[in-house]
GROMACS .gro file of N, CA, C and O in nm:
model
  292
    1UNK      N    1   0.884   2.160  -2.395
    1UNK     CA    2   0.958   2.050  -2.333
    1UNK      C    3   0.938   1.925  -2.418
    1UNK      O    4   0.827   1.926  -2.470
    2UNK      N    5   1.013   1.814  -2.449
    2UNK     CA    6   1.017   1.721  -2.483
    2UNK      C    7   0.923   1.664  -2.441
    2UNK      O    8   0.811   1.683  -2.488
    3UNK      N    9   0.942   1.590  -2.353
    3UNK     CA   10   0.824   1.531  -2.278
    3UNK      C   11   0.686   1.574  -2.322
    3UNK      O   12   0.608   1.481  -2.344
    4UNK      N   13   0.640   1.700  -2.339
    4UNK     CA   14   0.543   1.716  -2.341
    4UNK      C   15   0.498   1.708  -2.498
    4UNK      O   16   0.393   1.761  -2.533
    5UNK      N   17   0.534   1.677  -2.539
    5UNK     CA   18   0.554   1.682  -2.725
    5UNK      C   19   0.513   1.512  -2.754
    5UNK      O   20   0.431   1.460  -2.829
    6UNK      N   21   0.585   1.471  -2.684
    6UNK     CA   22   0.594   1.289  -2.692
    6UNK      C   23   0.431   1.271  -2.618
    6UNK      O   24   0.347   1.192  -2.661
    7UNK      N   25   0.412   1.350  -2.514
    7UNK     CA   26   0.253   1.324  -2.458
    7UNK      C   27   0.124   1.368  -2.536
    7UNK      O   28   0.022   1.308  -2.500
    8UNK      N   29   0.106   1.475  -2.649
    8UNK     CA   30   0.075   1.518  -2.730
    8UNK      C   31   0.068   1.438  -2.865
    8UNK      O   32  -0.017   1.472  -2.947
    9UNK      N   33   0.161   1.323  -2.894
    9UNK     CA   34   0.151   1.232  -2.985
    9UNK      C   35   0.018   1.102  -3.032
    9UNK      O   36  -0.034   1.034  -2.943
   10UNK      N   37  -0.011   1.091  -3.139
   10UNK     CA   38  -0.137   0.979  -3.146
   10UNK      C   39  -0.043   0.828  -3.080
   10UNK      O   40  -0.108   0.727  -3.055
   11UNK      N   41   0.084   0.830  -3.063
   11UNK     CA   42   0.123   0.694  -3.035
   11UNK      C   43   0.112   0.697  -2.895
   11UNK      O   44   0.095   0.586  -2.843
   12UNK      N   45   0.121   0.829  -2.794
   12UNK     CA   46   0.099   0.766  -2.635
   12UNK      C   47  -0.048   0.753  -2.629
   12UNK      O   48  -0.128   0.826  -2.688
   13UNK      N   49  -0.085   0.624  -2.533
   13UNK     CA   50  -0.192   0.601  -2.510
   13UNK      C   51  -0.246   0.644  -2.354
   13UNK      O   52  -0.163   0.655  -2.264
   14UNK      N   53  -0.390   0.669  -2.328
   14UNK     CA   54  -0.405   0.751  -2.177
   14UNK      C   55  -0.506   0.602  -2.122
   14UNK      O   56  -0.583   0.553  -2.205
   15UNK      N   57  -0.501   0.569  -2.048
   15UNK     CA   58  -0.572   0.451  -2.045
   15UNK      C   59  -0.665   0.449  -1.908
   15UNK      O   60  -0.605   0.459  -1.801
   16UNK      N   61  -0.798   0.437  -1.906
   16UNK     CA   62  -0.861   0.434  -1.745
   16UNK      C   63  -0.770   0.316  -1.645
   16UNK      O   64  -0.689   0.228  -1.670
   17UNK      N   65  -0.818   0.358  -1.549
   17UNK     CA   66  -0.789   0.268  -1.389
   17UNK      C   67  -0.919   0.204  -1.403
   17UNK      O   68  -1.020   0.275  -1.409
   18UNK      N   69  -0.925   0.081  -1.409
   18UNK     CA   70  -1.023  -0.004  -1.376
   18UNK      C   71  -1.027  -0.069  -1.190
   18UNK      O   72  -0.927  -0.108  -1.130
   19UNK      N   73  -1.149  -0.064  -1.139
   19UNK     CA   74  -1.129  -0.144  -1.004
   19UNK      C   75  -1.020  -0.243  -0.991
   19UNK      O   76  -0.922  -0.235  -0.916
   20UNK      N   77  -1.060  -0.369  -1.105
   20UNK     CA   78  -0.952  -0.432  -1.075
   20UNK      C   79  -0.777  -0.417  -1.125
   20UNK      O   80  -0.680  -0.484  -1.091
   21UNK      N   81  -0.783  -0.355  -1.175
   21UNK     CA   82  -0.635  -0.277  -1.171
   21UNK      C   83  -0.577  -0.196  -1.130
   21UNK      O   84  -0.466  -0.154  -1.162
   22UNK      N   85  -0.691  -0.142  -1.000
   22UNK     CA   86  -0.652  -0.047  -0.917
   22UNK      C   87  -0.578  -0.119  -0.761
   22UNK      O   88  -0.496  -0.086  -0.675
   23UNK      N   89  -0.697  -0.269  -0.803
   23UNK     CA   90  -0.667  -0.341  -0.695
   23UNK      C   91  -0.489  -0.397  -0.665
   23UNK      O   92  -0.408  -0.395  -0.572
   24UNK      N   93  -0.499  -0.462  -0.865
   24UNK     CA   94  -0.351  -0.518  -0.867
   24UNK      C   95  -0.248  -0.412  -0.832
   24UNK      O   96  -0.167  -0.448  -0.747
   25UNK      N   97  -0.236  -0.301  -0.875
   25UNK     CA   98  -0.148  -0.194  -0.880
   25UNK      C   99  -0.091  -0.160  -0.726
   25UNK      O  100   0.026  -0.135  -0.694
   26UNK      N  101  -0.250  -0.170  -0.614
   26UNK     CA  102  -0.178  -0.155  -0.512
   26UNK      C  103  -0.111  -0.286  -0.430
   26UNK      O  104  -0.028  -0.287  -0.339
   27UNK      N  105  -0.172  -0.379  -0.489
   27UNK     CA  106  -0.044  -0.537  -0.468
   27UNK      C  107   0.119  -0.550  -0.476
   27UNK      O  108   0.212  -0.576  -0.401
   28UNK      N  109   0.096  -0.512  -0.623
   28UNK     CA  110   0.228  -0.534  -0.691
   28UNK      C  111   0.330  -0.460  -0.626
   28UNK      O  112   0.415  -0.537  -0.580
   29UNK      N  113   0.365  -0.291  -0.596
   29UNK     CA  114   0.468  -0.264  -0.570
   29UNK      C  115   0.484  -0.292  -0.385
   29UNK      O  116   0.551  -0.231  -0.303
   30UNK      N  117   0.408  -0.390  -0.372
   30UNK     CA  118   0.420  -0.456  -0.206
   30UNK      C  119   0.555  -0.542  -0.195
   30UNK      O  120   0.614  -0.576  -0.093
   31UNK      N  121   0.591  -0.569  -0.343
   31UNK     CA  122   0.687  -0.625  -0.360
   31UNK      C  123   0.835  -0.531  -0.346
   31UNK      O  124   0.866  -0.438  -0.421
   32UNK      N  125   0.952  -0.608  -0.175
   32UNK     CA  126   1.092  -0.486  -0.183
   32UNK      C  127   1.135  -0.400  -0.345
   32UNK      O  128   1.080  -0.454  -0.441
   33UNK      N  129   1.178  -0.340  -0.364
   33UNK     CA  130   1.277  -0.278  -0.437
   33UNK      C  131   1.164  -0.224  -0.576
   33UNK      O  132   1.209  -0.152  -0.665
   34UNK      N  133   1.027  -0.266  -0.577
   34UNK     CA  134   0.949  -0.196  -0.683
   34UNK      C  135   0.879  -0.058  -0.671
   34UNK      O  136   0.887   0.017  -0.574
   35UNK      N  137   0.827  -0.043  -0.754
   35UNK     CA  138   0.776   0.134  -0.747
   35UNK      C  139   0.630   0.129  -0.704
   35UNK      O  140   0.566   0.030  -0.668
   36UNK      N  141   0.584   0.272  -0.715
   36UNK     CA  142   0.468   0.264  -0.635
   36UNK      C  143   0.320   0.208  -0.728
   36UNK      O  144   0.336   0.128  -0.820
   37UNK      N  145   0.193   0.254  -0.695
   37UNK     CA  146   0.132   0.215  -0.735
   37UNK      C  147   0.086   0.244  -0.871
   37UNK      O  148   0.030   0.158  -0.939
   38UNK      N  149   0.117   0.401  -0.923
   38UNK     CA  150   0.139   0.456  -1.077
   38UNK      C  151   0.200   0.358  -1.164
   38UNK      O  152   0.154   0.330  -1.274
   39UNK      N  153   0.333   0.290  -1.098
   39UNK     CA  154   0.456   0.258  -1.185
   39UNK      C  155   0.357   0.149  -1.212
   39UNK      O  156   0.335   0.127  -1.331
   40UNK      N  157   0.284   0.068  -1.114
   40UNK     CA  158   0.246  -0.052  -1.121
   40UNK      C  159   0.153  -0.027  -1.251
   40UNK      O  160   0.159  -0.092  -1.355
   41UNK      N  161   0.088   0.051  -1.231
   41UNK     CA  162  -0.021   0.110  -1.341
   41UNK      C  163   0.012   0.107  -1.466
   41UNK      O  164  -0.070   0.059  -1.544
   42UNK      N  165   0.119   0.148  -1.507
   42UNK     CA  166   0.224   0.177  -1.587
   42UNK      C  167   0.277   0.028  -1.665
   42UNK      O  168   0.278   0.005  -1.786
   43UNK      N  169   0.307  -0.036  -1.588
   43UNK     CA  170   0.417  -0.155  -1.627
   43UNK      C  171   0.252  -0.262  -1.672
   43UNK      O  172   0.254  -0.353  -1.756
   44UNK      N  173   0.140  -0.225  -1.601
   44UNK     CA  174   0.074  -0.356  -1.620
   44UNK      C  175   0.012  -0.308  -1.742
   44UNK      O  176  -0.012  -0.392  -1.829
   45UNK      N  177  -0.019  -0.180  -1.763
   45UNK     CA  178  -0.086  -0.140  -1.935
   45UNK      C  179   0.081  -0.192  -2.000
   45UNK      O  180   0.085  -0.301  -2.056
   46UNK      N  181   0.170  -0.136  -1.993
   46UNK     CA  182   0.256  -0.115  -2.139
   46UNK      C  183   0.273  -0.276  -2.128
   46UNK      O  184   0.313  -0.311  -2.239
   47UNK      N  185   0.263  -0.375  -2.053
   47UNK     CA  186   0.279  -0.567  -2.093
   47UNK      C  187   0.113  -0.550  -2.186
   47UNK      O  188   0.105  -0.604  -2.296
   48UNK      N  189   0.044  -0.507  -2.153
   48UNK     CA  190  -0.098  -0.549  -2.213
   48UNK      C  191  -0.069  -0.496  -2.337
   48UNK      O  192  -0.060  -0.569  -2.436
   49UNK      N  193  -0.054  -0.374  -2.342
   49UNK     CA  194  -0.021  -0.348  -2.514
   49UNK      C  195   0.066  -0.360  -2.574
   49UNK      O  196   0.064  -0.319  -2.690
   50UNK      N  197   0.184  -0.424  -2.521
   50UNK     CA  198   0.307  -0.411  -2.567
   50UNK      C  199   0.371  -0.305  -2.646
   50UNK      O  200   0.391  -0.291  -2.766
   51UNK      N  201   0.393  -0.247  -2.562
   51UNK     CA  202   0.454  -0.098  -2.544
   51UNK      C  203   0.534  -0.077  -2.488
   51UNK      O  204   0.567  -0.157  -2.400
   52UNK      N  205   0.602   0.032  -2.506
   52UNK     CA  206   0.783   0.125  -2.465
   52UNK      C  207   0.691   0.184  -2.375
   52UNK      O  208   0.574   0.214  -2.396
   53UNK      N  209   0.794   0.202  -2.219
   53UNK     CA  210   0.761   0.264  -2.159
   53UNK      C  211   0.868   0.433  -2.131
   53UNK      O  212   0.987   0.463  -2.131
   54UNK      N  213   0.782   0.480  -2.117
   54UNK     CA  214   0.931   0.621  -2.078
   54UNK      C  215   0.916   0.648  -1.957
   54UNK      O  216   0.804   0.666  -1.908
   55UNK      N  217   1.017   0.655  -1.895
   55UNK     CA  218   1.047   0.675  -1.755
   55UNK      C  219   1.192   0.719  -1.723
   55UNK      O  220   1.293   0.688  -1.788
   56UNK      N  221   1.186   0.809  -1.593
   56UNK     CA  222   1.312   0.872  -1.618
   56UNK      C  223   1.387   0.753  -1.470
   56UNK      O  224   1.486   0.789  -1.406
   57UNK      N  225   1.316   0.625  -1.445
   57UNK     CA  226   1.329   0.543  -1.336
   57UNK      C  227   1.302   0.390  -1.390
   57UNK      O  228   1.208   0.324  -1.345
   58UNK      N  229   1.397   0.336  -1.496
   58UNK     CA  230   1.322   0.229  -1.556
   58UNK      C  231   1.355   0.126  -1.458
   58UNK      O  232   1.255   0.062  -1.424
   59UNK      N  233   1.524   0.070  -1.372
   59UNK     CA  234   1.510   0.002  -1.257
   59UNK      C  235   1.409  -0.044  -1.157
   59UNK      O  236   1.401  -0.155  -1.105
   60UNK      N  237   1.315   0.085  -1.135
   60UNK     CA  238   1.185   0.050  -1.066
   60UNK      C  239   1.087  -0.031  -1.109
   60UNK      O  240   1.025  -0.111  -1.039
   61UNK      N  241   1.075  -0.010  -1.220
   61UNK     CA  242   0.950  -0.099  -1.326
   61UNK      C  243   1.041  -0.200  -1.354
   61UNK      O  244   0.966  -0.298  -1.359
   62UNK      N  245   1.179  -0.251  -1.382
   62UNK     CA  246   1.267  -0.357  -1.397
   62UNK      C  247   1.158  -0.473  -1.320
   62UNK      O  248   1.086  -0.566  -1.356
   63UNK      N  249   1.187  -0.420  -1.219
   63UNK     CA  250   1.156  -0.508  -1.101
   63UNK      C  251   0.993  -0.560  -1.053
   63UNK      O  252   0.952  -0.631  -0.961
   64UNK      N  253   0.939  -0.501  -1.144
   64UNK     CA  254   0.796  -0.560  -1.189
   64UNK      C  255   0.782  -0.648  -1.305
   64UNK      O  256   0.726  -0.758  -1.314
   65UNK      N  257   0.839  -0.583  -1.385
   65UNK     CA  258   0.851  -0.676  -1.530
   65UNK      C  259   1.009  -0.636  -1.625
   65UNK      O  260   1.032  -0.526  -1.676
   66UNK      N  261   1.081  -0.730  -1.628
   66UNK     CA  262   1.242  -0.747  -1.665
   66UNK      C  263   1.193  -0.717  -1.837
   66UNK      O  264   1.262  -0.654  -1.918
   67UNK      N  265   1.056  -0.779  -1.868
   67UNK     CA  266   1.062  -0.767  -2.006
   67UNK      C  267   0.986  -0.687  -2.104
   67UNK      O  268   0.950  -0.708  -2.220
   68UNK      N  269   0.970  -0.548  -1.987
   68UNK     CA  270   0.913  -0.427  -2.046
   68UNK      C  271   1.011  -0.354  -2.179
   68UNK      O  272   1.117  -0.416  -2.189
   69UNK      N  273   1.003  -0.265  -2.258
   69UNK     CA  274   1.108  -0.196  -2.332
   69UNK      C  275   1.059  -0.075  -2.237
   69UNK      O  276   0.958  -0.048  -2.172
   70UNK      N  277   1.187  -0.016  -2.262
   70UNK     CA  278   1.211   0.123  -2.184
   70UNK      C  279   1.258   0.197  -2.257
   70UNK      O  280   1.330   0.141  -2.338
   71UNK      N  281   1.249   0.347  -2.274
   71UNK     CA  282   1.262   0.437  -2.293
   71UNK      C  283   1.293   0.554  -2.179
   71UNK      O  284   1.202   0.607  -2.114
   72UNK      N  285   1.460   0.592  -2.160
   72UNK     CA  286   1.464   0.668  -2.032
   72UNK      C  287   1.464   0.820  -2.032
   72UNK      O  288   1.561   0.858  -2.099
   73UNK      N  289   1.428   0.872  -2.007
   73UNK     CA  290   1.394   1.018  -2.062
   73UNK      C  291   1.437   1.097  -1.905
   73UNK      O  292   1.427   1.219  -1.893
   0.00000   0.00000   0.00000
């Protein structure tokens, strides 16, 4: 599978859950029309490293951060 080829790559990164980003994560999608607490997970590493995110739901993470790059898979 594709996907799994791109996860297998030195460019995706696997990153721990820290307390306090476990904390923010379950904040953030408290907000209507955002995703859950993964996505939150998701959107707040790829702003820290500035990184493409792949998602087959980028609207959801839109709505956390407008100025993520996406990749829709």
């Amino acid at each position: 599978h594709a996907a799994g080829r791109r996860f297998r790559s030195a460019a995706v990164s696997f990153v721990p859950v820290s307390v306090g980003c476990a904390s923010r994560c379950v904040l953030l999608p408290a907000q209507p029309g955002t995703c859950d607490g993964v996505g939150a997970h998701v959107a707040l590493f790829a702003r820290r490293l500035q990184a493409p995110v792949l998602t087959s739901a980028p609207d959801d993470l839109t709505a956390l951060d407008p100025t993520l790059t996406f990749v829709t898979v």
